[in-house]
Short mmCIF file of C-alpha atoms in Angstrom, two decimals:
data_model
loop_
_atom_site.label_atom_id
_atom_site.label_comp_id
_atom_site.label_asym_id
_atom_site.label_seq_id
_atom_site.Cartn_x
_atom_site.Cartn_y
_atom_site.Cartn_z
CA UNK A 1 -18.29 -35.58 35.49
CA UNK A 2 -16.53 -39.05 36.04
CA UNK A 3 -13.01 -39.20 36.50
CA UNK A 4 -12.61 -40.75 33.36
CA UNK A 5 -14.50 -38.34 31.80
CA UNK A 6 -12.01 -35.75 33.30
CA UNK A 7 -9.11 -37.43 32.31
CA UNK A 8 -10.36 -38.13 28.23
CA UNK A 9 -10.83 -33.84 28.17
CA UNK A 10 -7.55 -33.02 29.80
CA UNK A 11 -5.82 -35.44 27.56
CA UNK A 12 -7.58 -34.12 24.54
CA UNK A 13 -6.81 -30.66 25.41
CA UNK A 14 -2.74 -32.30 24.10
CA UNK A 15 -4.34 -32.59 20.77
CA UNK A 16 -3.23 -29.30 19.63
CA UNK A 17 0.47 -29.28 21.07
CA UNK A 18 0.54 -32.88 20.33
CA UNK A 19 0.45 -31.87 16.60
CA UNK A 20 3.04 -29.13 16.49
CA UNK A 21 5.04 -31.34 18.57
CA UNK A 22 5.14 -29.27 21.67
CA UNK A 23 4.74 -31.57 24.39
CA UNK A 24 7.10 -32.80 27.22
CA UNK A 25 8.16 -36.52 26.80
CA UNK A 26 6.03 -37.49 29.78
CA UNK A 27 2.96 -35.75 28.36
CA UNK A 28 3.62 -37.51 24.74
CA UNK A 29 4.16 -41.34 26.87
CA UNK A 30 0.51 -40.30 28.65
CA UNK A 31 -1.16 -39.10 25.31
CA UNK A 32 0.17 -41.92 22.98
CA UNK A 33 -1.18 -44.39 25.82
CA UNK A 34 -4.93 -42.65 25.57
CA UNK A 35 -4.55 -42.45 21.83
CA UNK A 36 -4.01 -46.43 21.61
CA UNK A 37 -7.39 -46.99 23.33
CA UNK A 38 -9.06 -43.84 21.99
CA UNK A 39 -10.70 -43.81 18.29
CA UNK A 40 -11.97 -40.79 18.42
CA UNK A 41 -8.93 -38.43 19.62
CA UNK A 42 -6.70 -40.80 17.32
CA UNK A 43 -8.82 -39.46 14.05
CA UNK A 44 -8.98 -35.87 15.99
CA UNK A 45 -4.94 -35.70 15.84
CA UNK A 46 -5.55 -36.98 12.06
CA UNK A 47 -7.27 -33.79 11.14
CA UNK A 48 -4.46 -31.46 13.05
CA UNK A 49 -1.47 -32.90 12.14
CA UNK A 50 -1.62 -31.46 8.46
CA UNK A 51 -2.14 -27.68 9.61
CA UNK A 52 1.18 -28.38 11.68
CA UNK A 53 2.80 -28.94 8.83
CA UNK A 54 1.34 -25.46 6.99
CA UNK A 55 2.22 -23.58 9.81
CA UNK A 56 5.98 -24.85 9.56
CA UNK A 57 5.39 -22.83 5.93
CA UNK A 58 5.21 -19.35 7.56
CA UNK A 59 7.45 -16.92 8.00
CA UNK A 60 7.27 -15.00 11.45
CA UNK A 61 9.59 -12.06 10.17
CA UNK A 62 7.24 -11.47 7.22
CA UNK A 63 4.16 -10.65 9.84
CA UNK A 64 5.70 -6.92 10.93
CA UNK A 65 6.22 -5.74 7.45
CA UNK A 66 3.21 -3.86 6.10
CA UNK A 67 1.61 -6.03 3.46
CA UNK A 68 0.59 -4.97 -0.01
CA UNK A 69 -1.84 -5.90 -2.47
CA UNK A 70 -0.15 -7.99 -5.31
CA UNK A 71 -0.55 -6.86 -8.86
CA UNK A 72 -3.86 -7.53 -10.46
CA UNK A 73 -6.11 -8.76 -7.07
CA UNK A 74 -7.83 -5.63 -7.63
CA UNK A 75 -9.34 -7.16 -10.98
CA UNK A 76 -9.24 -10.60 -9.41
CA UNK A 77 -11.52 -9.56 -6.84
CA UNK A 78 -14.06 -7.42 -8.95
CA UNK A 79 -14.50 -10.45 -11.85
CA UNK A 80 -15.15 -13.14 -8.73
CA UNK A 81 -17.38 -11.08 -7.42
CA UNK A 82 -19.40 -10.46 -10.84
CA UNK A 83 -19.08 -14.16 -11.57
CA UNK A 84 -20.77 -14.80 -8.30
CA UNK A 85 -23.28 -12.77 -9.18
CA UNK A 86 -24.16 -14.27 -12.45
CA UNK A 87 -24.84 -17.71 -10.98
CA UNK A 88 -27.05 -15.55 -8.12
CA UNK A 89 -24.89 -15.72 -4.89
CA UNK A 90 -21.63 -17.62 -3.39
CA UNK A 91 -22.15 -21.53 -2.76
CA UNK A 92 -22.94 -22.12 0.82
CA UNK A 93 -20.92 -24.52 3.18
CA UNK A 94 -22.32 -25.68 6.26
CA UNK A 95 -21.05 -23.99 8.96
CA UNK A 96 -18.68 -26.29 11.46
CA UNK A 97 -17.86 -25.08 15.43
CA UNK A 98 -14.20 -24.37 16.09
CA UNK A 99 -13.81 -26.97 18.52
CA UNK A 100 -11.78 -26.85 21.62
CA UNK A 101 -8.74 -29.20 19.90
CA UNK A 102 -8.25 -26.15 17.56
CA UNK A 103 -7.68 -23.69 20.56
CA UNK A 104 -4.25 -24.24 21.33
CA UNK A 105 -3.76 -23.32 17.85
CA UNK A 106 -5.16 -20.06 17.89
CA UNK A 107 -2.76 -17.53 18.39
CA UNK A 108 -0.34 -19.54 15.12
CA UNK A 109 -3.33 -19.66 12.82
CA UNK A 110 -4.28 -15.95 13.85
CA UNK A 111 -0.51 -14.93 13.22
CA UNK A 112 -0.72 -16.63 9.59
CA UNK A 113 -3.24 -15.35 8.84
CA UNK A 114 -3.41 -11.75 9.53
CA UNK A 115 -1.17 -11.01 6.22
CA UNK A 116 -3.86 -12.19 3.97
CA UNK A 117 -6.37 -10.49 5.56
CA UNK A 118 -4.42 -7.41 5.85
CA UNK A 119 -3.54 -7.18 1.95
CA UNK A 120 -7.60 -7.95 1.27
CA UNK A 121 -8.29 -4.84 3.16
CA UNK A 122 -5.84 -2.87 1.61
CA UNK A 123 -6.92 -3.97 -1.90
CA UNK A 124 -10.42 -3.34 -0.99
CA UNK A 125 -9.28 0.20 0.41
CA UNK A 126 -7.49 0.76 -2.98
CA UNK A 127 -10.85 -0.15 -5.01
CA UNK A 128 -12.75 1.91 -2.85
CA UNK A 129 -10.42 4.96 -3.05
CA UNK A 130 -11.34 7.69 -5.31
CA UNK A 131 -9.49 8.38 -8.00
CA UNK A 132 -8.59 12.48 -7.91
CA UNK A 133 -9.08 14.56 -10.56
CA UNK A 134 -6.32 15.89 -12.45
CA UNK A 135 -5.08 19.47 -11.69
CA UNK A 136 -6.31 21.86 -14.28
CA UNK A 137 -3.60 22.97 -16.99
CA UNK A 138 -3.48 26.35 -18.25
CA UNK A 139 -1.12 27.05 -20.90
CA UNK A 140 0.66 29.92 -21.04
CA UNK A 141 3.26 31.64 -24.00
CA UNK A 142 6.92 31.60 -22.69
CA UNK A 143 9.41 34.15 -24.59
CA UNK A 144 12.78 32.96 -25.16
CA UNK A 145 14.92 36.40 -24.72
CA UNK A 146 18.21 33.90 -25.03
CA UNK A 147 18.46 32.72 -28.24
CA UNK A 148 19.77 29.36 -27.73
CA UNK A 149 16.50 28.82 -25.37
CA UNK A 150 13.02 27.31 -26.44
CA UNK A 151 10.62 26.98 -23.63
CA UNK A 152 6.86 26.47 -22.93
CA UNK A 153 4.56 26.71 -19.87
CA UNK A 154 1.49 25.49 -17.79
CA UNK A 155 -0.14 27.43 -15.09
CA UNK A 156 -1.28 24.67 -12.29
CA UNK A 157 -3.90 26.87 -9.60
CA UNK A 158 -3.48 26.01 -6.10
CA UNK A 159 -5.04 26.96 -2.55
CA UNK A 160 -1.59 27.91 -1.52
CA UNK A 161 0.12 29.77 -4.44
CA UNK A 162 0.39 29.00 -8.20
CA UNK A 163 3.19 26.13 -10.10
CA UNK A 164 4.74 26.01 -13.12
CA UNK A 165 5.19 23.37 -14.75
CA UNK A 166 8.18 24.57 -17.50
CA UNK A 167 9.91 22.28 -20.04
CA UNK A 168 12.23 23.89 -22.45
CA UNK A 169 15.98 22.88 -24.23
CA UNK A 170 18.99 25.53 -24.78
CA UNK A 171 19.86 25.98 -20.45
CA UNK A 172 23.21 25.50 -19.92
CA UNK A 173 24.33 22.67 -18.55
CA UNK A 174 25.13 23.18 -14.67
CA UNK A 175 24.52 26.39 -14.85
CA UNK A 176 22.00 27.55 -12.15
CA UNK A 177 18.96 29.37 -12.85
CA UNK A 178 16.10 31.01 -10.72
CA UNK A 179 12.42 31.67 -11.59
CA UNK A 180 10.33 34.12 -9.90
CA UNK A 181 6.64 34.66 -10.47
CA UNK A 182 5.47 38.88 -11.04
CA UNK A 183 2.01 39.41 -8.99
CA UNK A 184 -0.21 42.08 -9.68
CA UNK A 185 1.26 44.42 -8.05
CA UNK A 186 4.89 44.36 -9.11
CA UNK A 187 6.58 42.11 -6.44
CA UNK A 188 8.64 39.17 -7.46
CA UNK A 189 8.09 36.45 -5.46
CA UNK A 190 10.74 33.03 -5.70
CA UNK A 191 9.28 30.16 -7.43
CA UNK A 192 12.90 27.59 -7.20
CA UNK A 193 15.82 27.05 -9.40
CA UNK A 194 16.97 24.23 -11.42
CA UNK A 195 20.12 23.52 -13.22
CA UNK A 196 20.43 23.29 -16.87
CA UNK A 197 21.13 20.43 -19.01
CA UNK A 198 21.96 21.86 -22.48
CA UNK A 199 20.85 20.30 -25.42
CA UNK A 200 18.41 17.94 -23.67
CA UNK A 201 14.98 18.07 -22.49
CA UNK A 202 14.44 19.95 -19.25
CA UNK A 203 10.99 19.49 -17.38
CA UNK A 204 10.48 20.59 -13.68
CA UNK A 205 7.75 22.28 -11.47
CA UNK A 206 8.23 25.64 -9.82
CA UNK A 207 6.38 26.73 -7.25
CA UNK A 208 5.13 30.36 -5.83
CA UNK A 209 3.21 31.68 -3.08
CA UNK A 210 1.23 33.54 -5.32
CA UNK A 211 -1.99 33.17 -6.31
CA UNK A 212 -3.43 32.68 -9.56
CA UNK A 213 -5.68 35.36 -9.83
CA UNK A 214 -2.71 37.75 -8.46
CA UNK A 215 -0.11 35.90 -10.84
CA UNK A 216 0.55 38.05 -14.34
CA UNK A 217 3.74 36.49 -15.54
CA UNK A 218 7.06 35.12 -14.21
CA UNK A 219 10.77 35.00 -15.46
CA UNK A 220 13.68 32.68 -16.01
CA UNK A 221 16.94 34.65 -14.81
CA UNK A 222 20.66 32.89 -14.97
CA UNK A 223 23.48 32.78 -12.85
CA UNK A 224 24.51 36.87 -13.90
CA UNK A 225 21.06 37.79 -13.48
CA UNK A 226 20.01 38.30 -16.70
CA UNK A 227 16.57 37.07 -17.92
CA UNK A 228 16.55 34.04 -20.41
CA UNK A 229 13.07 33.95 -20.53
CA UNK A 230 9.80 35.52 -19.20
CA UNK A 231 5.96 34.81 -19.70
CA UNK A 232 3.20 37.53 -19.52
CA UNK A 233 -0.30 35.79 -18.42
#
């Protein structure tokens, strides 16, 4: 390799910094010299100059939060992909070699990029994901023994123990009040308490460690201890 030759590829190896406007004043003087007698590196610092300016676009605080998929990519992505398929395949670009004028811009372009790509593979992780089936609801008859109190009841089976999910009206409000699920053989075991809200529409889930095939009914006590309401399964 000539000396000139040596020279031309150290000087081009300025491209990159050259475009983000990194370099020393020295290094621009020497670089802007080469450039007025150089064609090819002028056009060269052409073709960088407007990712410089993209770059200035990004934010580096935005690349530590954890991205998400925005609303509706997950249908964006599945009618590309059918359209694609319907004309038989995506177009085809020729491939072009990163060439060594893009290196110094690496680790920027890498940063800028690694939010898209990020919230692609989360979208594609959501598609992918399958959906659960819903738990199994088994109604059950709730007796109001207040009678200011109207309730109703699902049984909800789990591996660990057995929820219900109660909604009801006629609780009073504030007042606290404890539910305990009856196994099979006589014990009371806790399932939570909630606080009542009157007149208005109460919903919550109670859970036991009891299991549903041990579970025959549970009861609705208030703050004196006296039932409200009880279910027999």
């Amino acid at each position: 390799m000539s000396r000139a030759d040596g020279e031309h590829r150290e000087l081009r190896e300025l491209l990159g910094a050259a475009a983000l406007g990194a370099l020393e004043p020295a290094e621009q003087d020497r670089l802007q010299a080469h450039l007025d007698g150089c064609p090819s590196c002028r056009a060269e610092l052409a073709e960088l100059t407007p990712l410089a300016a993209r770059l200035a676009a990004v934010d580096p605080d935005a690349l530590d939060e954890t991205p998400t998929p925005p609303p509706g990519l997950g249908a964006a992505v599945l009618a590309r992909i059918a359209a694609e398929e319907q004309r038989g395949g995506p177009p085809r670009h020729r491939a072009t070699p990163l060439s060594r004028r893009r290196r110094a811009l690496r680790p920027v372009l890498a940063g800028a990029t690694v939010v898209g790509v990020a919230a692609a593979g989360a979208a594609v992780g959501w598609l992918a994901r399958p959906v659960p089936d819903p738990p199994p609801l088994e109604p059950v008859s709730v007796q109001a023994v207040d009678p200011g109190v109207e309730a109703r009841a699902d049984l909800v089976p789990h591996t660990w123990g057995v929820e219900v999910r109660l909604t009801g009206t006629g609780f009073a409000d504030g007042e606290v009040y404890r539910v305990a699920v009856t196994d099979d053989g006589g014990r009371e075991v806790p399932a939570g308490e909630f606080l009542g809200v009157g007149g208005a529409e109460l919903r919550c889930n109670l859970s036991s460690a009891v299991l549903r095939d041990d579970a025959v009914g549970f009861e609705v006590v208030d703050d004196d201890g006296d039932v409200v309401a009880r279910s027999d399964f």
